[in-house]
XYZ file of C-alpha atoms in Angstrom:
412
model
C -35.443 191.474 207.241
C -32.886 191.624 210.002
C -29.545 189.837 209.833
C -30.308 187.246 212.548
C -33.514 186.119 210.833
C -31.721 185.798 207.488
C -28.937 183.672 208.972
C -31.458 181.454 210.742
C -33.386 180.834 207.533
C -30.191 180.061 205.627
C -29.145 177.500 208.257
C -32.586 175.851 208.222
C -32.582 175.742 204.427
C -29.135 174.167 204.392
C -30.212 171.465 206.860
C -33.329 170.679 204.848
C -31.226 170.166 201.742
C -28.380 168.107 203.166
C -29.689 166.116 206.111
C -31.470 162.754 205.648
C -34.949 162.318 207.023
C -35.895 159.931 209.818
C -36.525 156.371 208.721
C -40.090 155.228 208.234
C -41.870 152.123 207.012
C -40.272 148.680 207.306
C -36.973 149.865 208.785
C -35.033 148.033 211.519
C -34.835 149.678 214.937
C -33.904 149.110 218.569
C -37.344 149.643 220.134
C -39.358 146.763 218.708
C -39.580 142.962 218.658
C -38.554 140.888 215.672
C -37.080 137.712 214.193
C -33.461 138.864 213.660
C -31.189 140.544 216.232
C -27.869 142.271 215.532
C -25.572 143.340 218.377
C -23.055 145.728 216.724
C -20.534 145.703 219.577
C -19.262 142.692 221.525
C -16.211 143.076 223.739
C -14.360 140.336 225.648
C -10.790 141.045 226.698
C -8.406 139.081 228.907
C -4.623 139.031 229.411
C -4.534 135.793 227.421
C -5.574 137.545 224.202
C -3.309 140.605 224.134
C -5.285 142.888 226.426
C -4.200 144.466 229.677
C -7.670 144.536 231.205
C -10.600 142.213 231.704
C -13.892 143.010 230.028
C -16.835 140.878 228.981
C -20.273 141.294 227.429
C -23.437 139.811 228.877
C -25.947 139.044 226.121
C -29.618 138.891 227.138
C -32.278 137.651 224.693
C -35.962 137.151 225.465
C -38.765 135.242 223.741
C -42.256 136.380 224.752
C -44.115 133.734 222.701
C -45.888 130.759 224.294
C -43.721 128.291 222.346
C -39.925 127.798 222.339
C -37.816 128.865 219.374
C -34.482 127.761 217.913
C -31.940 130.567 217.453
C -29.169 130.432 214.859
C -26.310 132.735 215.916
C -22.924 133.900 214.636
C -20.116 135.648 216.461
C -18.356 137.725 213.838
C -15.434 140.069 213.370
C -13.308 141.338 210.513
C -9.782 142.631 210.264
C -9.738 146.354 210.826
C -9.179 149.200 208.434
C -5.555 149.917 209.369
C -4.296 152.603 207.014
C -7.366 152.481 204.755
C -8.623 155.982 204.124
C -5.448 157.544 205.512
C -3.103 156.860 202.587
C -3.787 158.906 199.464
C -4.414 157.221 196.150
C -1.609 159.245 194.623
C 0.970 158.513 197.342
C 4.389 156.999 196.857
C 4.949 153.303 196.132
C 5.498 152.386 199.792
C 2.348 154.205 200.896
C 0.251 152.588 198.171
C 1.610 149.159 199.168
C 0.470 149.740 202.761
C -2.939 150.923 201.579
C -3.360 147.864 199.360
C -2.460 145.481 202.199
C -4.945 147.203 204.503
C -7.721 146.977 201.935
C -7.057 143.274 201.436
C -7.066 142.673 205.198
C -10.468 144.192 205.850
C -11.995 141.644 203.473
C -11.071 138.827 205.867
C -14.149 137.664 207.726
C -13.986 135.523 210.893
C -17.030 133.922 212.473
C -18.238 131.205 214.839
C -21.670 129.611 214.363
C -23.797 128.188 217.164
C -27.465 127.579 217.934
C -29.660 126.933 220.965
C -33.326 126.679 221.917
C -34.863 129.640 223.723
C -37.768 128.439 225.959
C -41.236 129.920 225.770
C -41.972 133.181 227.592
C -38.401 133.188 228.872
C -35.301 135.365 228.793
C -31.845 133.821 228.572
C -28.331 135.163 229.034
C -24.746 134.225 228.216
C -21.292 135.788 228.397
C -19.484 136.512 225.144
C -16.020 135.563 226.360
C -17.188 133.594 229.389
C -14.535 135.549 231.251
C -16.486 136.000 234.463
C -14.868 132.886 235.921
C -11.394 133.890 234.723
C -11.963 137.359 236.109
C -12.700 135.883 239.521
C -9.272 134.259 239.509
C -7.330 137.232 238.186
C -9.160 140.202 239.637
C -11.349 140.589 242.716
C -14.798 141.442 241.396
C -17.236 143.626 243.338
C -19.647 141.755 245.557
C -22.479 140.261 243.524
C -20.812 140.412 240.115
C -19.177 137.015 240.532
C -22.621 135.486 241.140
C -23.685 136.274 237.562
C -23.833 133.030 235.604
C -24.669 132.079 232.049
C -27.879 130.250 231.261
C -26.783 129.104 227.808
C -23.447 127.362 227.292
C -22.295 128.875 223.983
C -18.882 128.940 222.275
C -16.495 131.635 223.478
C -16.379 134.714 221.290
C -12.608 135.185 221.263
C -11.471 131.996 219.509
C -12.841 131.658 215.983
C -13.076 128.406 214.070
C -10.376 129.458 211.572
C -7.821 129.706 214.390
C -7.847 133.500 214.761
C -8.524 135.494 217.912
C -10.225 138.823 218.501
C -11.269 140.968 221.436
C -14.131 142.830 219.748
C -16.767 142.162 217.101
C -20.493 141.570 216.741
C -23.284 139.005 217.201
C -26.212 138.084 214.925
C -29.073 135.751 215.925
C -32.262 134.858 214.098
C -35.189 132.486 214.515
C -34.871 129.211 212.594
C -36.719 125.900 212.449
C -35.553 123.098 214.743
C -33.341 121.305 212.224
C -31.635 124.574 211.312
C -32.479 124.542 207.600
C -34.816 127.536 207.255
C -35.355 130.977 208.766
C -38.816 131.401 210.291
C -41.231 134.198 211.121
C -40.998 134.798 214.891
C -41.428 138.461 215.817
C -41.106 137.845 219.546
C -37.382 138.435 220.106
C -35.577 141.338 221.720
C -32.116 141.654 223.187
C -29.625 143.717 225.162
C -25.841 143.770 225.496
C -24.174 144.898 228.724
C -20.415 145.483 228.567
C -18.586 145.163 231.902
C -15.057 146.248 232.749
C -13.782 144.050 235.581
C -10.191 145.295 235.424
C -8.866 148.543 233.941
C -7.990 148.123 230.253
C -5.328 150.461 228.895
C -5.042 148.708 225.518
C -8.640 149.294 224.430
C -9.290 151.930 221.790
C -11.208 153.752 224.536
C -9.188 152.938 227.714
C -11.468 152.802 230.737
C -11.231 152.288 234.487
C -12.501 149.252 236.355
C -16.082 149.128 237.578
C -17.637 150.448 234.362
C -20.719 148.995 232.687
C -22.858 150.286 229.834
C -25.748 148.773 227.927
C -27.494 149.077 224.564
C -30.442 147.394 222.832
C -29.961 145.002 219.932
C -30.977 146.181 216.475
C -34.178 144.284 215.664
C -35.518 143.254 212.248
C -39.105 142.092 211.926
C -39.939 139.293 209.471
C -42.801 139.478 206.985
C -44.942 136.800 205.389
C -47.465 137.676 202.702
C -46.548 141.303 203.361
C -47.462 141.106 207.044
C -45.585 140.924 210.358
C -48.742 139.656 212.072
C -48.432 137.146 214.928
C -50.568 134.628 213.006
C -47.522 133.829 210.842
C -45.313 132.844 213.815
C -43.179 129.719 213.206
C -43.877 129.646 209.468
C -40.768 129.339 207.240
C -39.689 132.284 205.098
C -39.166 132.138 201.368
C -35.379 132.069 200.899
C -33.635 129.413 203.061
C -29.994 130.310 203.651
C -30.622 133.949 202.772
C -32.098 136.700 204.933
C -33.270 139.483 202.601
C -33.147 142.804 204.464
C -35.284 144.507 201.852
C -38.381 145.602 203.769
C -40.302 142.648 202.323
C -38.864 139.513 203.940
C -37.153 141.330 206.844
C -37.043 145.006 207.764
C -34.834 147.142 205.575
C -31.464 148.178 206.930
C -30.953 151.939 207.443
C -29.297 153.715 204.539
C -27.613 156.168 206.926
C -27.047 156.593 210.666
C -26.857 159.634 212.916
C -25.760 160.335 216.471
C -24.976 163.201 218.857
C -21.731 163.650 220.771
C -19.526 165.977 222.805
C -16.596 167.049 220.596
C -13.323 165.535 221.755
C -10.809 167.672 223.567
C -13.280 169.161 226.027
C -11.780 168.700 229.500
C -14.269 168.275 232.347
C -11.682 168.253 235.124
C -11.464 164.454 235.215
C -10.577 163.790 231.590
C -11.459 164.582 227.996
C -14.449 163.413 225.972
C -14.196 160.723 223.289
C -16.654 159.053 220.929
C -16.396 155.461 219.747
C -18.415 153.991 216.840
C -19.168 150.301 216.134
C -20.959 149.328 212.906
C -22.270 146.100 211.367
C -22.566 145.670 207.602
C -26.031 144.498 206.508
C -24.630 142.876 203.347
C -22.929 139.880 204.948
C -21.777 136.471 203.688
C -21.299 133.914 206.484
C -20.713 130.927 204.229
C -17.467 128.947 204.252
C -14.525 130.578 202.443
C -16.481 133.794 201.982
C -15.058 137.303 202.052
C -16.556 140.419 203.598
C -18.365 142.893 201.383
C -16.803 146.351 201.495
C -18.554 149.689 201.790
C -17.214 153.226 202.046
C -18.304 155.387 204.990
C -18.641 159.150 204.671
C -18.915 161.197 207.882
C -20.631 164.593 207.944
C -20.607 166.611 211.187
C -22.807 169.585 212.136
C -22.012 171.933 215.017
C -24.541 173.969 217.021
C -24.274 176.869 214.568
C -25.465 174.606 211.731
C -22.064 174.599 210.016
C -21.385 171.391 208.074
C -17.990 169.648 208.112
C -17.342 166.871 205.588
C -14.414 165.072 203.966
C -13.966 162.272 206.526
C -14.007 158.802 204.929
C -13.267 155.187 205.904
C -13.648 151.739 204.321
C -15.325 148.941 206.304
C -15.729 145.204 205.891
C -18.307 143.044 207.649
C -17.720 144.833 210.960
C -16.071 148.126 211.839
C -15.091 150.182 214.847
C -13.311 153.489 215.236
C -12.473 156.036 217.874
C -13.700 158.856 215.663
C -12.418 161.424 218.141
C -8.861 160.305 217.426
C -9.363 159.458 213.746
C -11.041 162.544 212.310
C -10.342 166.241 213.063
C -14.015 166.971 212.333
C -14.938 165.385 215.680
C -12.727 167.666 217.771
C -13.647 170.778 219.715
C -10.742 172.560 218.051
C -12.460 172.187 214.666
C -16.124 172.441 215.650
C -15.909 175.209 218.282
C -19.044 173.690 219.766
C -19.964 171.968 223.043
C -22.341 169.603 221.241
C -22.467 168.253 217.702
C -24.239 165.784 215.450
C -22.878 163.435 212.793
C -24.312 161.453 209.885
C -22.682 158.308 208.443
C -23.552 157.479 204.839
C -22.414 154.237 203.148
C -21.506 154.310 199.475
C -19.593 152.491 196.762
C -16.196 154.092 196.256
C -13.102 153.124 194.311
C -11.015 154.402 197.230
C -11.700 151.018 198.857
C -10.193 149.067 195.950
C -7.357 146.674 196.749
C -5.285 148.155 193.951
C -6.475 151.689 194.779
C -5.941 152.882 191.204
C -8.842 151.296 189.313
C -11.265 153.655 187.581
C -14.357 151.979 189.089
C -15.168 150.208 192.375
C -14.281 146.526 192.504
C -17.127 144.005 192.487
C -17.151 143.385 196.242
C -17.528 147.111 197.041
C -21.211 147.957 197.506
C -23.450 150.624 198.999
C -24.526 148.500 201.948
C -26.929 149.399 204.718
C -25.464 149.641 208.223
C -26.537 149.433 211.876
C -24.487 150.598 214.822
C -23.947 151.894 218.335
C -21.787 154.617 219.848
C -19.929 154.740 223.141
C -19.416 158.131 224.757
C -16.468 158.305 227.140
C -15.312 161.007 229.573
C -11.729 160.550 230.722
C -11.985 156.764 230.832
C -14.041 157.156 234.024
C -17.580 157.517 232.712
C -19.016 155.607 229.784
C -22.448 155.351 228.208
C -23.601 153.580 225.072
C -26.563 154.213 222.816
C -27.959 153.048 219.500
C -27.344 155.253 216.512
C -30.535 156.434 214.803
C -31.454 154.935 211.444
C -32.135 157.331 208.569
C -33.232 157.123 204.977
C -31.561 159.375 202.425
C -33.685 161.882 200.538
C -31.830 160.617 197.462
C -31.462 156.897 198.154
C -28.105 155.743 196.800
C -28.239 152.475 198.761
C -30.015 149.585 197.059
C -31.942 147.703 199.787
C -32.162 144.600 197.568
C -28.388 144.194 197.977
C -28.613 143.872 201.758
C -28.791 140.205 202.666
C -27.241 137.782 205.154
C -26.070 134.541 203.524
C -25.372 131.442 205.635
C -25.015 127.655 205.345
C -28.126 125.904 206.749
C -27.095 122.703 208.487
């Protein structure tokens, strides 16, 4: 056996052992219709909320059924990870104090509930921040952009009902009955999010120039009744009012891991360097009053084109999470990978490193191995952006309990 063949077989064997397999069965995805939509990245920035640029997200949702449907929706965000994952458990007292404060902060969940009726056989659209009008006053938009108008008048994303503000977060919408007391079977929904940059934003985690726009599909979960997603069950109520079970039985199961491809950061294409931005939504989510976000630990594994595996990158996330992984982890840089292309896998788990006290022997009760959905934004020099859905995987050894993934809410 020659040396090249031996190396090739070793690489293939290593990948077969360590890499999850593609999801199958009742798993959520971005290329289907369903009863629950999750948009993992919403962005709406304006000078009034501590941003130098003007961006907004146009949400488009369609209903291809011959009857209207009521949608229950939630804007959502959570306080970010701060120093979580960057301060060692055995650090000095000051470092541990910072880590504890960061872990407490990411448990804070902020949301805004709203609902509207989506007509039969009709698409609808609305702006997240409703900043298109403000943008017209502050910045001269290209011809045609200012003519875009919302169809639905929904609450603005930025100002949450607990008095907090945020520029980025997520959106969840699902089919409900008309008095808003029960989730219903309605596998006729699909959605898209288009993020526009009307004015250059230098404060964003991925600063970009004006005139950019990129789009991704919503993550879609089908609903099941009597074990079937068949159209004959449309409009019938599901079995657990106030609770969406993402277990593959009531709704599609949430992926137990995600993967994506990227250009390692640091590569200079003559007009700027490459960067990769990740936005994730936690599938174990409590939207009830006075609730706190569930916490999960994220482990990143990166593979370069030679099949070499790089691990050791970890973060803690609450209900929603974003990171410029190019700036956060050395494993995403060209200097480390020595590769023009690479692939990563994100695996959620329960880890005591996310504890508030950071010294407990076991994970605290609100730390779970939750399923996740997400998107990535690839950026070249702040001039060229594209977004895409991450790919859902199932682990060969499933450490994520799908029965734990549920969305809890207060039916009105």
